[in-house]
C-alpha cells in the first residue's frame, strides 16, 4: 500500500455467519470481515468507514495511543490526557474519558453503534477538536493515516498475550456488541485462529515493534507500568517533553493506581451498564493483574498457547513478561 492511496479491501468471513458461531457471538448481526492485506478482523460497519480514518489529517501536536484491546488503553490514555493538560485532575473528573480522548472506531463498531453516531465522536467531530488532541484507535498502523508517525507523537502499549486472552474473554462477555457465551478455552482458540474482533494479535504488535526506534514513537509494556508505575509515568512525560514536579508525579501515580482508577467514574465505563451497552455482570476494569492467566488456563491450554507464542515470535527479538514478583 502506498502512502497516498487506499488499497485495502474487506472480505466476508463465511464462518461468522454459521449458526454455531452466532450462538457463541450473538452480537454480530452482520458477521465479521477480514482485510486484505493484513488480515484485520472487523465488522462490516467498520469496513464501510475505514477509509475515513485512513484519510484523517494528523496534527503535529497530536498524541496518538495505539494498542491491541485490553493492553492498558484506558489507563495510558488518562495518563496522556493529563500530561497534555497540565495535570488538571479536576477537569478530568468532570468529563468522561471517551469525550476527552476519542476512541476512533467507536461509532463504526457495529450497526447498532452507527445508528447512534450523532451522539458519538465520529471522525468529523474529531477533526473539529481543539489541540492538543489525544486519540486512541485499536487499529494497526497500516489502517491509520500514513503520515501519522512522521507528524505526531505515538505511544504504543503492548501486553503479554496470555493476560490479553483472559481479559479479552471477559470483555467479550461484558459488552453486548460481542455477547460471547462460550468458554474461555473456546475463546482462546478463536483468538489464536485470528477469528475474534481486532485480530490478529501478533502482527498488530510486531508492526509497531518494528517502528520502535522512530523518534516520534514510544513503545512500552503494560507489565512495566505494573512493575514501576511512577517510573513509566516519568518516561512518557519525558517523551512528550513534559516536566512534572515531585508533587505532580506523586499525585499522578496515586491517581493511576489500579484500585483508585477502578473507582474513577470518568474512566471506568460503569455508565455503559445504564445505557444498555454492557451486561450487568462483570466490570470493564476487572483485576489488571499480570499473571492472572494462571487462574484460568488448564495445563493443556497453557501448553497450546505457549506453542502459539513461540511460533509467532520465532525470528523476532520481541519477548513478553507473563509473571511479576511485584506489581503495583
PDB file of C-alpha atoms in Angstrom:
ATOM      1  CA  UNK A   1       0.000   0.000   0.000  1.00  0.00           C
ATOM      2  CA  UNK A   2       1.455   3.350  -0.999  1.00  0.00           C
ATOM      3  CA  UNK A   3       1.486   6.281   1.343  1.00  0.00           C
ATOM      4  CA  UNK A   4      -1.205   8.107  -0.588  1.00  0.00           C
ATOM      5  CA  UNK A   5      -3.691   5.528  -1.807  1.00  0.00           C
ATOM      6  CA  UNK A   6      -6.251   3.358  -0.071  1.00  0.00           C
ATOM      7  CA  UNK A   7      -5.854  -0.186  -1.345  1.00  0.00           C
ATOM      8  CA  UNK A   8      -7.383  -2.195   1.485  1.00  0.00           C
ATOM      9  CA  UNK A   9     -10.322  -4.432   0.745  1.00  0.00           C
ATOM     10  CA  UNK A  10     -12.511  -6.313   3.204  1.00  0.00           C
ATOM     11  CA  UNK A  11     -13.908  -9.762   2.568  1.00  0.00           C
ATOM     12  CA  UNK A  12     -16.660 -11.572   4.381  1.00  0.00           C
ATOM     13  CA  UNK A  13     -15.680 -14.389   6.785  1.00  0.00           C
ATOM     14  CA  UNK A  14     -18.249 -17.095   5.974  1.00  0.00           C
ATOM     15  CA  UNK A  15     -17.713 -18.929   9.274  1.00  0.00           C
ATOM     16  CA  UNK A  16     -19.071 -15.921  11.176  1.00  0.00           C
ATOM     17  CA  UNK A  17     -22.500 -16.461   9.585  1.00  0.00           C
ATOM     18  CA  UNK A  18     -22.760 -20.067  10.746  1.00  0.00           C
ATOM     19  CA  UNK A  19     -25.262 -20.951  13.435  1.00  0.00           C
ATOM     20  CA  UNK A  20     -22.524 -22.358  15.661  1.00  0.00           C
ATOM     21  CA  UNK A  21     -20.553 -19.090  15.530  1.00  0.00           C
ATOM     22  CA  UNK A  22     -23.633 -16.903  16.007  1.00  0.00           C
ATOM     23  CA  UNK A  23     -24.588 -18.960  19.040  1.00  0.00           C
ATOM     24  CA  UNK A  24     -21.273 -18.052  20.658  1.00  0.00           C
ATOM     25  CA  UNK A  25     -21.022 -14.455  19.363  1.00  0.00           C
ATOM     26  CA  UNK A  26     -24.655 -13.361  19.332  1.00  0.00           C
ATOM     27  CA  UNK A  27     -23.899  -9.671  18.846  1.00  0.00           C
ATOM     28  CA  UNK A  28     -22.520  -9.800  15.298  1.00  0.00           C
ATOM     29  CA  UNK A  29     -25.665  -9.254  13.250  1.00  0.00           C
ATOM     30  CA  UNK A  30     -23.634  -8.820  10.047  1.00  0.00           C
ATOM     31  CA  UNK A  31     -20.901 -11.315  10.815  1.00  0.00           C
ATOM     32  CA  UNK A  32     -17.241 -10.288  10.552  1.00  0.00           C
ATOM     33  CA  UNK A  33     -14.919  -9.336   7.706  1.00  0.00           C
ATOM     34  CA  UNK A  34     -11.167  -9.631   7.139  1.00  0.00           C
ATOM     35  CA  UNK A  35      -8.908  -7.074   5.467  1.00  0.00           C
ATOM     36  CA  UNK A  36      -6.660  -7.731   2.516  1.00  0.00           C
ATOM     37  CA  UNK A  37      -3.806  -7.064   3.030  1.00  0.00           C
ATOM     38  CA  UNK A  38      -3.169  -7.565   6.739  1.00  0.00           C
ATOM     39  CA  UNK A  39      -5.963  -9.911   7.754  1.00  0.00           C
ATOM     40  CA  UNK A  40      -7.504  -7.430  10.203  1.00  0.00           C
ATOM     41  CA  UNK A  41     -10.814  -8.739  11.564  1.00  0.00           C
ATOM     42  CA  UNK A  42     -13.613  -6.214  11.983  1.00  0.00           C
ATOM     43  CA  UNK A  43     -17.299  -5.637  11.423  1.00  0.00           C
ATOM     44  CA  UNK A  44     -18.729  -4.645   8.037  1.00  0.00           C
ATOM     45  CA  UNK A  45     -19.736  -1.305   9.585  1.00  0.00           C
ATOM     46  CA  UNK A  46     -16.090  -0.504  10.310  1.00  0.00           C
ATOM     47  CA  UNK A  47     -15.085  -1.709   6.837  1.00  0.00           C
ATOM     48  CA  UNK A  48     -17.512   0.723   5.216  1.00  0.00           C
ATOM     49  CA  UNK A  49     -15.945   3.594   7.173  1.00  0.00           C
ATOM     50  CA  UNK A  50     -12.298   2.508   7.335  1.00  0.00           C
ATOM     51  CA  UNK A  51     -11.098   4.887   4.641  1.00  0.00           C
ATOM     52  CA  UNK A  52     -12.383   7.889   6.617  1.00  0.00           C
ATOM     53  CA  UNK A  53      -9.940   7.085   9.407  1.00  0.00           C
ATOM     54  CA  UNK A  54      -7.099   6.361   6.972  1.00  0.00           C
ATOM     55  CA  UNK A  55      -7.555   9.789   5.367  1.00  0.00           C
ATOM     56  CA  UNK A  56      -7.694  11.780   8.608  1.00  0.00           C
ATOM     57  CA  UNK A  57      -5.412  14.788   8.869  1.00  0.00           C
ATOM     58  CA  UNK A  58      -2.840  14.366  11.609  1.00  0.00           C
ATOM     59  CA  UNK A  59      -1.633  17.405  13.570  1.00  0.00           C
ATOM     60  CA  UNK A  60       1.916  17.895  14.775  1.00  0.00           C
ATOM     61  CA  UNK A  61       0.715  18.419  18.364  1.00  0.00           C
ATOM     62  CA  UNK A  62      -1.441  15.261  18.386  1.00  0.00           C
ATOM     63  CA  UNK A  63      -0.663  12.330  20.629  1.00  0.00           C
ATOM     64  CA  UNK A  64      -1.976   9.003  19.353  1.00  0.00           C
ATOM     65  CA  UNK A  65      -2.219   5.968  21.611  1.00  0.00           C
ATOM     66  CA  UNK A  66      -2.111   2.645  19.772  1.00  0.00           C
ATOM     67  CA  UNK A  67      -2.960  -0.647  21.438  1.00  0.00           C
ATOM     68  CA  UNK A  68      -4.485  -4.012  20.819  1.00  0.00           C
ATOM     69  CA  UNK A  69      -7.597  -4.181  23.043  1.00  0.00           C
ATOM     70  CA  UNK A  70      -7.094  -4.939  26.748  1.00  0.00           C
ATOM     71  CA  UNK A  71      -3.472  -3.795  26.819  1.00  0.00           C
ATOM     72  CA  UNK A  72      -3.897  -0.806  29.122  1.00  0.00           C
ATOM     73  CA  UNK A  73      -5.563   1.584  26.688  1.00  0.00           C
ATOM     74  CA  UNK A  74      -7.795   3.444  29.137  1.00  0.00           C
ATOM     75  CA  UNK A  75      -5.096   3.540  31.808  1.00  0.00           C
ATOM     76  CA  UNK A  76      -2.497   5.008  29.472  1.00  0.00           C
ATOM     77  CA  UNK A  77      -4.978   7.342  27.813  1.00  0.00           C
ATOM     78  CA  UNK A  78      -5.777   9.017  31.116  1.00  0.00           C
ATOM     79  CA  UNK A  79      -2.049   9.480  31.673  1.00  0.00           C
ATOM     80  CA  UNK A  80      -1.576  11.043  28.241  1.00  0.00           C
ATOM     81  CA  UNK A  81      -4.531  13.400  28.590  1.00  0.00           C
ATOM     82  CA  UNK A  82      -3.346  14.606  31.982  1.00  0.00           C
ATOM     83  CA  UNK A  83       0.198  15.165  30.695  1.00  0.00           C
ATOM     84  CA  UNK A  84      -1.169  17.154  27.753  1.00  0.00           C
ATOM     85  CA  UNK A  85      -3.458  19.193  30.015  1.00  0.00           C
ATOM     86  CA  UNK A  86      -1.180  20.292  32.850  1.00  0.00           C
ATOM     87  CA  UNK A  87      -2.275  17.530  35.230  1.00  0.00           C
ATOM     88  CA  UNK A  88      -5.755  19.029  35.521  1.00  0.00           C
ATOM     89  CA  UNK A  89      -7.328  16.279  37.640  1.00  0.00           C
ATOM     90  CA  UNK A  90     -10.412  18.375  38.349  1.00  0.00           C
ATOM     91  CA  UNK A  91     -11.219  18.860  34.660  1.00  0.00           C
ATOM     92  CA  UNK A  92     -10.584  15.166  34.024  1.00  0.00           C
ATOM     93  CA  UNK A  93     -13.071  14.181  36.727  1.00  0.00           C
ATOM     94  CA  UNK A  94     -15.820  16.302  35.164  1.00  0.00           C
ATOM     95  CA  UNK A  95     -15.679  14.879  31.639  1.00  0.00           C
ATOM     96  CA  UNK A  96     -15.804  11.272  30.553  1.00  0.00           C
ATOM     97  CA  UNK A  97     -12.567   9.975  29.061  1.00  0.00           C
ATOM     98  CA  UNK A  98     -14.429   8.973  25.883  1.00  0.00           C
ATOM     99  CA  UNK A  99     -15.103  12.651  25.203  1.00  0.00           C
ATOM    100  CA  UNK A 100     -11.627  13.818  26.162  1.00  0.00           C
ATOM    101  CA  UNK A 101      -9.775  11.127  24.178  1.00  0.00           C
ATOM    102  CA  UNK A 102     -11.894   9.800  21.318  1.00  0.00           C
ATOM    103  CA  UNK A 103     -11.857   6.096  20.506  1.00  0.00           C
ATOM    104  CA  UNK A 104     -11.737   6.430  16.719  1.00  0.00           C
ATOM    105  CA  UNK A 105     -13.633   3.274  15.781  1.00  0.00           C
ATOM    106  CA  UNK A 106     -16.395   3.680  18.365  1.00  0.00           C
ATOM    107  CA  UNK A 107     -19.144   4.965  16.016  1.00  0.00           C
ATOM    108  CA  UNK A 108     -18.254   2.288  13.479  1.00  0.00           C
ATOM    109  CA  UNK A 109     -18.055  -0.785  15.708  1.00  0.00           C
ATOM    110  CA  UNK A 110     -21.472  -2.157  14.745  1.00  0.00           C
ATOM    111  CA  UNK A 111     -24.737  -1.306  13.025  1.00  0.00           C
ATOM    112  CA  UNK A 112     -26.194  -0.522  16.449  1.00  0.00           C
ATOM    113  CA  UNK A 113     -23.408   1.928  17.304  1.00  0.00           C
ATOM    114  CA  UNK A 114     -23.647   3.555  13.895  1.00  0.00           C
ATOM    115  CA  UNK A 115     -27.316   4.349  14.471  1.00  0.00           C
ATOM    116  CA  UNK A 116     -26.181   6.494  17.393  1.00  0.00           C
ATOM    117  CA  UNK A 117     -23.244   8.068  15.576  1.00  0.00           C
ATOM    118  CA  UNK A 118     -24.600  11.592  16.060  1.00  0.00           C
ATOM    119  CA  UNK A 119     -24.099  11.112  19.813  1.00  0.00           C
ATOM    120  CA  UNK A 120     -20.577   9.713  19.422  1.00  0.00           C
ATOM    121  CA  UNK A 121     -17.153  11.067  18.480  1.00  0.00           C
ATOM    122  CA  UNK A 122     -17.178  10.494  14.738  1.00  0.00           C
ATOM    123  CA  UNK A 123     -14.163  11.246  12.552  1.00  0.00           C
ATOM    124  CA  UNK A 124     -15.767  14.560  11.544  1.00  0.00           C
ATOM    125  CA  UNK A 125     -16.109  15.561  15.208  1.00  0.00           C
ATOM    126  CA  UNK A 126     -12.547  14.510  15.988  1.00  0.00           C
ATOM    127  CA  UNK A 127     -11.384  16.791  13.170  1.00  0.00           C
ATOM    128  CA  UNK A 128     -13.022  19.724  14.964  1.00  0.00           C
ATOM    129  CA  UNK A 129     -11.490  19.079  18.384  1.00  0.00           C
ATOM    130  CA  UNK A 130      -9.122  21.776  19.648  1.00  0.00           C
ATOM    131  CA  UNK A 131      -5.459  20.976  20.067  1.00  0.00           C
ATOM    132  CA  UNK A 132      -3.797  19.206  21.687  1.00  0.00           C
ATOM    133  CA  UNK A 133      -5.743  16.054  20.822  1.00  0.00           C
ATOM    134  CA  UNK A 134      -5.213  12.620  22.365  1.00  0.00           C
ATOM    135  CA  UNK A 135      -6.614   9.991  20.011  1.00  0.00           C
ATOM    136  CA  UNK A 136      -6.858   6.247  20.646  1.00  0.00           C
ATOM    137  CA  UNK A 137      -7.554   3.698  17.937  1.00  0.00           C
ATOM    138  CA  UNK A 138      -7.176  -0.063  18.338  1.00  0.00           C
ATOM    139  CA  UNK A 139      -6.206  -0.269  14.694  1.00  0.00           C
ATOM    140  CA  UNK A 140      -2.844  -1.480  13.368  1.00  0.00           C
ATOM    141  CA  UNK A 141      -0.554   1.084  11.782  1.00  0.00           C
ATOM    142  CA  UNK A 142      -1.400   0.206   8.172  1.00  0.00           C
ATOM    143  CA  UNK A 143      -5.055   1.179   8.661  1.00  0.00           C
ATOM    144  CA  UNK A 144      -4.140   4.577  10.129  1.00  0.00           C
ATOM    145  CA  UNK A 145      -3.119   7.789   8.323  1.00  0.00           C
ATOM    146  CA  UNK A 146       0.187   7.089   6.537  1.00  0.00           C
ATOM    147  CA  UNK A 147       1.714  10.379   7.752  1.00  0.00           C
ATOM    148  CA  UNK A 148       0.943   9.586  11.416  1.00  0.00           C
ATOM    149  CA  UNK A 149       4.368   8.647  12.736  1.00  0.00           C
ATOM    150  CA  UNK A 150       6.242  11.345  10.839  1.00  0.00           C
ATOM    151  CA  UNK A 151       3.827  14.012  12.054  1.00  0.00           C
ATOM    152  CA  UNK A 152       2.648  13.281  15.591  1.00  0.00           C
ATOM    153  CA  UNK A 153       3.799  11.578  18.774  1.00  0.00           C
ATOM    154  CA  UNK A 154       2.714   7.938  19.018  1.00  0.00           C
ATOM    155  CA  UNK A 155       2.637   5.832  22.183  1.00  0.00           C
ATOM    156  CA  UNK A 156       2.211   2.086  21.734  1.00  0.00           C
ATOM    157  CA  UNK A 157       1.410  -0.204  24.676  1.00  0.00           C
ATOM    158  CA  UNK A 158       1.888  -3.967  24.427  1.00  0.00           C
ATOM    159  CA  UNK A 159       0.786  -6.604  26.932  1.00  0.00           C
ATOM    160  CA  UNK A 160       1.605 -10.281  27.208  1.00  0.00           C
ATOM    161  CA  UNK A 161      -0.807 -12.386  25.135  1.00  0.00           C
ATOM    162  CA  UNK A 162      -1.791 -14.743  27.948  1.00  0.00           C
ATOM    163  CA  UNK A 163      -3.308 -11.998  30.064  1.00  0.00           C
ATOM    164  CA  UNK A 164      -4.776 -10.354  26.954  1.00  0.00           C
ATOM    165  CA  UNK A 165      -6.665 -13.549  26.100  1.00  0.00           C
ATOM    166  CA  UNK A 166      -8.190 -13.739  29.587  1.00  0.00           C
ATOM    167  CA  UNK A 167      -9.050 -10.048  29.720  1.00  0.00           C
ATOM    168  CA  UNK A 168     -10.469 -10.026  26.177  1.00  0.00           C
ATOM    169  CA  UNK A 169     -12.594 -13.074  27.019  1.00  0.00           C
ATOM    170  CA  UNK A 170     -14.248 -11.259  29.928  1.00  0.00           C
ATOM    171  CA  UNK A 171     -14.521  -8.148  27.751  1.00  0.00           C
ATOM    172  CA  UNK A 172     -16.459 -10.148  25.159  1.00  0.00           C
ATOM    173  CA  UNK A 173     -18.821 -11.428  27.835  1.00  0.00           C
ATOM    174  CA  UNK A 174     -19.376  -7.944  29.280  1.00  0.00           C
ATOM    175  CA  UNK A 175     -20.054  -5.972  26.101  1.00  0.00           C
ATOM    176  CA  UNK A 176     -23.303  -6.652  24.282  1.00  0.00           C
ATOM    177  CA  UNK A 177     -21.774  -5.878  20.891  1.00  0.00           C
ATOM    178  CA  UNK A 178     -19.946  -9.205  21.242  1.00  0.00           C
ATOM    179  CA  UNK A 179     -22.393 -11.083  23.509  1.00  0.00           C
ATOM    180  CA  UNK A 180     -19.982 -14.001  23.801  1.00  0.00           C
ATOM    181  CA  UNK A 181     -21.476 -17.033  25.542  1.00  0.00           C
ATOM    182  CA  UNK A 182     -18.775 -19.685  25.105  1.00  0.00           C
ATOM    183  CA  UNK A 183     -15.985 -20.902  27.363  1.00  0.00           C
ATOM    184  CA  UNK A 184     -12.556 -19.379  27.869  1.00  0.00           C
ATOM    185  CA  UNK A 185     -10.957 -22.377  26.175  1.00  0.00           C
ATOM    186  CA  UNK A 186     -13.139 -21.917  23.083  1.00  0.00           C
ATOM    187  CA  UNK A 187     -12.392 -18.188  23.069  1.00  0.00           C
ATOM    188  CA  UNK A 188      -8.646 -18.799  23.342  1.00  0.00           C
ATOM    189  CA  UNK A 189      -8.806 -20.965  20.226  1.00  0.00           C
ATOM    190  CA  UNK A 190     -10.752 -18.302  18.309  1.00  0.00           C
ATOM    191  CA  UNK A 191      -8.096 -15.807  19.449  1.00  0.00           C
ATOM    192  CA  UNK A 192      -5.203 -17.971  18.282  1.00  0.00           C
ATOM    193  CA  UNK A 193      -7.000 -18.673  14.996  1.00  0.00           C
ATOM    194  CA  UNK A 194      -7.403 -14.914  14.341  1.00  0.00           C
ATOM    195  CA  UNK A 195     -11.196 -15.177  14.447  1.00  0.00           C
ATOM    196  CA  UNK A 196     -12.064 -12.508  17.020  1.00  0.00           C
ATOM    197  CA  UNK A 197     -12.697  -8.820  16.507  1.00  0.00           C
ATOM    198  CA  UNK A 198      -9.413  -6.883  16.135  1.00  0.00           C
ATOM    199  CA  UNK A 199      -7.327  -9.984  15.397  1.00  0.00           C
ATOM    200  CA  UNK A 200      -4.601 -10.826  14.564  1.00  0.00           C
ATOM    201  CA  UNK A 201      -2.705 -10.104  17.765  1.00  0.00           C
ATOM    202  CA  UNK A 202       0.940 -10.610  16.821  1.00  0.00           C
ATOM    203  CA  UNK A 203       1.051  -8.661  13.528  1.00  0.00           C
ATOM    204  CA  UNK A 204      -0.511  -5.684  15.355  1.00  0.00           C
ATOM    205  CA  UNK A 205       2.308  -5.622  17.896  1.00  0.00           C
ATOM    206  CA  UNK A 206       5.146  -6.635  15.596  1.00  0.00           C
ATOM    207  CA  UNK A 207       4.355  -3.863  13.117  1.00  0.00           C
ATOM    208  CA  UNK A 208       4.663  -1.352  15.946  1.00  0.00           C
ATOM    209  CA  UNK A 209       7.741  -3.093  17.371  1.00  0.00           C
ATOM    210  CA  UNK A 210       9.483  -2.627  14.016  1.00  0.00           C
ATOM    211  CA  UNK A 211       8.938   1.148  14.331  1.00  0.00           C
ATOM    212  CA  UNK A 212      10.030   1.458  17.964  1.00  0.00           C
ATOM    213  CA  UNK A 213      13.225   3.370  17.169  1.00  0.00           C
ATOM    214  CA  UNK A 214      11.421   6.150  15.305  1.00  0.00           C
ATOM    215  CA  UNK A 215      11.937   9.412  17.244  1.00  0.00           C
ATOM    216  CA  UNK A 216       8.166  10.020  17.384  1.00  0.00           C
ATOM    217  CA  UNK A 217       7.457   6.552  18.794  1.00  0.00           C
ATOM    218  CA  UNK A 218       7.393   5.441  22.430  1.00  0.00           C
ATOM    219  CA  UNK A 219       6.915   1.677  22.755  1.00  0.00           C
ATOM    220  CA  UNK A 220       6.073   0.491  26.257  1.00  0.00           C
ATOM    221  CA  UNK A 221       4.815  -2.601  28.043  1.00  0.00           C
ATOM    222  CA  UNK A 222       1.808  -2.921  30.328  1.00  0.00           C
ATOM    223  CA  UNK A 223       3.903  -5.087  32.640  1.00  0.00           C
ATOM    224  CA  UNK A 224       6.411  -2.266  33.145  1.00  0.00           C
ATOM    225  CA  UNK A 225       3.572   0.001  34.258  1.00  0.00           C
ATOM    226  CA  UNK A 226       2.501  -2.670  36.742  1.00  0.00           C
ATOM    227  CA  UNK A 227       6.071  -3.065  37.985  1.00  0.00           C
ATOM    228  CA  UNK A 228       7.023   0.616  38.230  1.00  0.00           C
ATOM    229  CA  UNK A 229       4.138   2.964  37.515  1.00  0.00           C
ATOM    230  CA  UNK A 230       5.969   6.067  38.727  1.00  0.00           C
ATOM    231  CA  UNK A 231       8.992   5.300  36.567  1.00  0.00           C
ATOM    232  CA  UNK A 232       6.880   4.716  33.447  1.00  0.00           C
ATOM    233  CA  UNK A 233       4.969   7.965  34.023  1.00  0.00           C
ATOM    234  CA  UNK A 234       8.307   9.759  34.037  1.00  0.00           C
ATOM    235  CA  UNK A 235       9.394   8.117  30.778  1.00  0.00           C
ATOM    236  CA  UNK A 236       6.169   9.044  28.993  1.00  0.00           C
ATOM    237  CA  UNK A 237       6.354  12.601  30.314  1.00  0.00           C
ATOM    238  CA  UNK A 238       9.926  12.902  29.028  1.00  0.00           C
ATOM    239  CA  UNK A 239       8.874  11.543  25.615  1.00  0.00           C
ATOM    240  CA  UNK A 240       6.175  14.211  25.389  1.00  0.00           C
ATOM    241  CA  UNK A 241       8.558  16.935  26.538  1.00  0.00           C
ATOM    242  CA  UNK A 242       6.701  17.499  29.796  1.00  0.00           C
ATOM    243  CA  UNK A 243       8.278  18.266  33.159  1.00  0.00           C
ATOM    244  CA  UNK A 244       6.453  17.104  36.277  1.00  0.00           C
ATOM    245  CA  UNK A 245       7.080  18.476  39.736  1.00  0.00           C
ATOM    246  CA  UNK A 246       7.507  15.966  42.543  1.00  0.00           C
ATOM    247  CA  UNK A 247       4.031  16.891  43.759  1.00  0.00           C
ATOM    248  CA  UNK A 248       2.513  16.264  40.316  1.00  0.00           C
ATOM    249  CA  UNK A 249       4.361  12.972  39.925  1.00  0.00           C
ATOM    250  CA  UNK A 250       3.122  11.727  43.294  1.00  0.00           C
ATOM    251  CA  UNK A 251      -0.434  12.825  42.510  1.00  0.00           C
ATOM    252  CA  UNK A 252      -0.350  11.213  39.056  1.00  0.00           C
ATOM    253  CA  UNK A 253       0.964   7.933  40.439  1.00  0.00           C
ATOM    254  CA  UNK A 254      -1.746   7.840  43.091  1.00  0.00           C
ATOM    255  CA  UNK A 255      -4.442   8.788  40.574  1.00  0.00           C
ATOM    256  CA  UNK A 256      -3.418   5.954  38.228  1.00  0.00           C
ATOM    257  CA  UNK A 257      -3.077   3.208  40.833  1.00  0.00           C
ATOM    258  CA  UNK A 258      -5.414   0.431  39.753  1.00  0.00           C
ATOM    259  CA  UNK A 259      -7.571   0.423  42.876  1.00  0.00           C
ATOM    260  CA  UNK A 260      -8.168   4.181  42.503  1.00  0.00           C
ATOM    261  CA  UNK A 261      -8.578   4.062  38.751  1.00  0.00           C
ATOM    262  CA  UNK A 262     -11.149   1.274  39.017  1.00  0.00           C
ATOM    263  CA  UNK A 263     -13.375   3.529  41.154  1.00  0.00           C
ATOM    264  CA  UNK A 264     -12.992   6.608  38.921  1.00  0.00           C
ATOM    265  CA  UNK A 265     -16.383   7.191  37.283  1.00  0.00           C
ATOM    266  CA  UNK A 266     -14.934   9.304  34.477  1.00  0.00           C
ATOM    267  CA  UNK A 267     -12.946   6.319  33.178  1.00  0.00           C
ATOM    268  CA  UNK A 268     -14.421   3.046  34.495  1.00  0.00           C
ATOM    269  CA  UNK A 269     -17.299   2.827  31.969  1.00  0.00           C
ATOM    270  CA  UNK A 270     -19.829   1.709  34.594  1.00  0.00           C
ATOM    271  CA  UNK A 271     -22.269   4.149  32.974  1.00  0.00           C
ATOM    272  CA  UNK A 272     -22.449   1.789  29.983  1.00  0.00           C
ATOM    273  CA  UNK A 273     -24.489  -0.630  32.098  1.00  0.00           C
ATOM    274  CA  UNK A 274     -27.170   2.050  32.380  1.00  0.00           C
ATOM    275  CA  UNK A 275     -27.070   2.790  28.656  1.00  0.00           C
ATOM    276  CA  UNK A 276     -27.511  -0.902  27.894  1.00  0.00           C
ATOM    277  CA  UNK A 277     -24.181  -1.307  26.088  1.00  0.00           C
ATOM    278  CA  UNK A 278     -22.775  -3.550  28.845  1.00  0.00           C
ATOM    279  CA  UNK A 279     -24.245  -6.519  30.654  1.00  0.00           C
ATOM    280  CA  UNK A 280     -24.795  -6.118  34.385  1.00  0.00           C
ATOM    281  CA  UNK A 281     -22.426  -8.903  35.305  1.00  0.00           C
ATOM    282  CA  UNK A 282     -18.742  -8.055  35.112  1.00  0.00           C
ATOM    283  CA  UNK A 283     -16.616  -4.916  35.138  1.00  0.00           C
ATOM    284  CA  UNK A 284     -14.655  -3.076  32.461  1.00  0.00           C
ATOM    285  CA  UNK A 285     -11.709  -2.896  34.870  1.00  0.00           C
ATOM    286  CA  UNK A 286     -11.584  -6.379  36.324  1.00  0.00           C
ATOM    287  CA  UNK A 287      -8.251  -7.069  38.046  1.00  0.00           C
ATOM    288  CA  UNK A 288      -5.479  -5.621  35.920  1.00  0.00           C
ATOM    289  CA  UNK A 289      -3.019  -8.172  37.265  1.00  0.00           C
ATOM    290  CA  UNK A 290      -0.068  -9.586  35.393  1.00  0.00           C
ATOM    291  CA  UNK A 291      -0.168 -13.365  35.637  1.00  0.00           C
ATOM    292  CA  UNK A 292      -3.932 -13.694  36.179  1.00  0.00           C
ATOM    293  CA  UNK A 293      -3.922 -16.216  33.311  1.00  0.00           C
ATOM    294  CA  UNK A 294      -2.598 -18.790  35.801  1.00  0.00           C
ATOM    295  CA  UNK A 295      -6.013 -18.728  37.484  1.00  0.00           C
ATOM    296  CA  UNK A 296      -7.803 -19.608  34.248  1.00  0.00           C
ATOM    297  CA  UNK A 297      -5.675 -21.801  31.944  1.00  0.00           C
ATOM    298  CA  UNK A 298      -5.564 -25.565  32.176  1.00  0.00           C
ATOM    299  CA  UNK A 299      -2.091 -27.085  31.693  1.00  0.00           C
ATOM    300  CA  UNK A 300      -3.139 -28.337  28.259  1.00  0.00           C
ATOM    301  CA  UNK A 301      -4.436 -24.929  27.147  1.00  0.00           C
ATOM    302  CA  UNK A 302      -1.339 -23.217  28.514  1.00  0.00           C
ATOM    303  CA  UNK A 303       0.889 -25.574  26.519  1.00  0.00           C
ATOM    304  CA  UNK A 304      -1.035 -24.810  23.319  1.00  0.00           C
ATOM    305  CA  UNK A 305      -0.757 -21.067  23.929  1.00  0.00           C
ATOM    306  CA  UNK A 306       2.979 -21.406  24.655  1.00  0.00           C
ATOM    307  CA  UNK A 307       3.452 -23.138  21.297  1.00  0.00           C
ATOM    308  CA  UNK A 308       1.415 -20.466  19.538  1.00  0.00           C
ATOM    309  CA  UNK A 309       3.509 -17.707  21.125  1.00  0.00           C
ATOM    310  CA  UNK A 310       6.770 -19.488  20.282  1.00  0.00           C
ATOM    311  CA  UNK A 311       5.721 -19.912  16.658  1.00  0.00           C
ATOM    312  CA  UNK A 312       4.723 -16.263  16.239  1.00  0.00           C
ATOM    313  CA  UNK A 313       7.807 -14.844  17.927  1.00  0.00           C
ATOM    314  CA  UNK A 314      10.282 -17.020  16.047  1.00  0.00           C
ATOM    315  CA  UNK A 315      12.861 -14.891  14.232  1.00  0.00           C
ATOM    316  CA  UNK A 316      11.911 -11.786  16.237  1.00  0.00           C
ATOM    317  CA  UNK A 317      13.574 -10.136  19.229  1.00  0.00           C
ATOM    318  CA  UNK A 318      10.275  -9.365  20.946  1.00  0.00           C
ATOM    319  CA  UNK A 319       9.703 -11.048  24.304  1.00  0.00           C
ATOM    320  CA  UNK A 320       6.932 -10.828  26.888  1.00  0.00           C
ATOM    321  CA  UNK A 321       6.848 -10.926  30.675  1.00  0.00           C
ATOM    322  CA  UNK A 322       3.969 -13.138  31.819  1.00  0.00           C
ATOM    323  CA  UNK A 323       4.546 -13.070  35.591  1.00  0.00           C
ATOM    324  CA  UNK A 324       5.786 -10.485  38.089  1.00  0.00           C
ATOM    325  CA  UNK A 325       7.150 -10.969  41.582  1.00  0.00           C
ATOM    326  CA  UNK A 326       5.976  -7.474  42.490  1.00  0.00           C
ATOM    327  CA  UNK A 327       3.351  -5.265  40.878  1.00  0.00           C
ATOM    328  CA  UNK A 328       1.646  -2.004  41.864  1.00  0.00           C
TER     329      UNK A 328
END
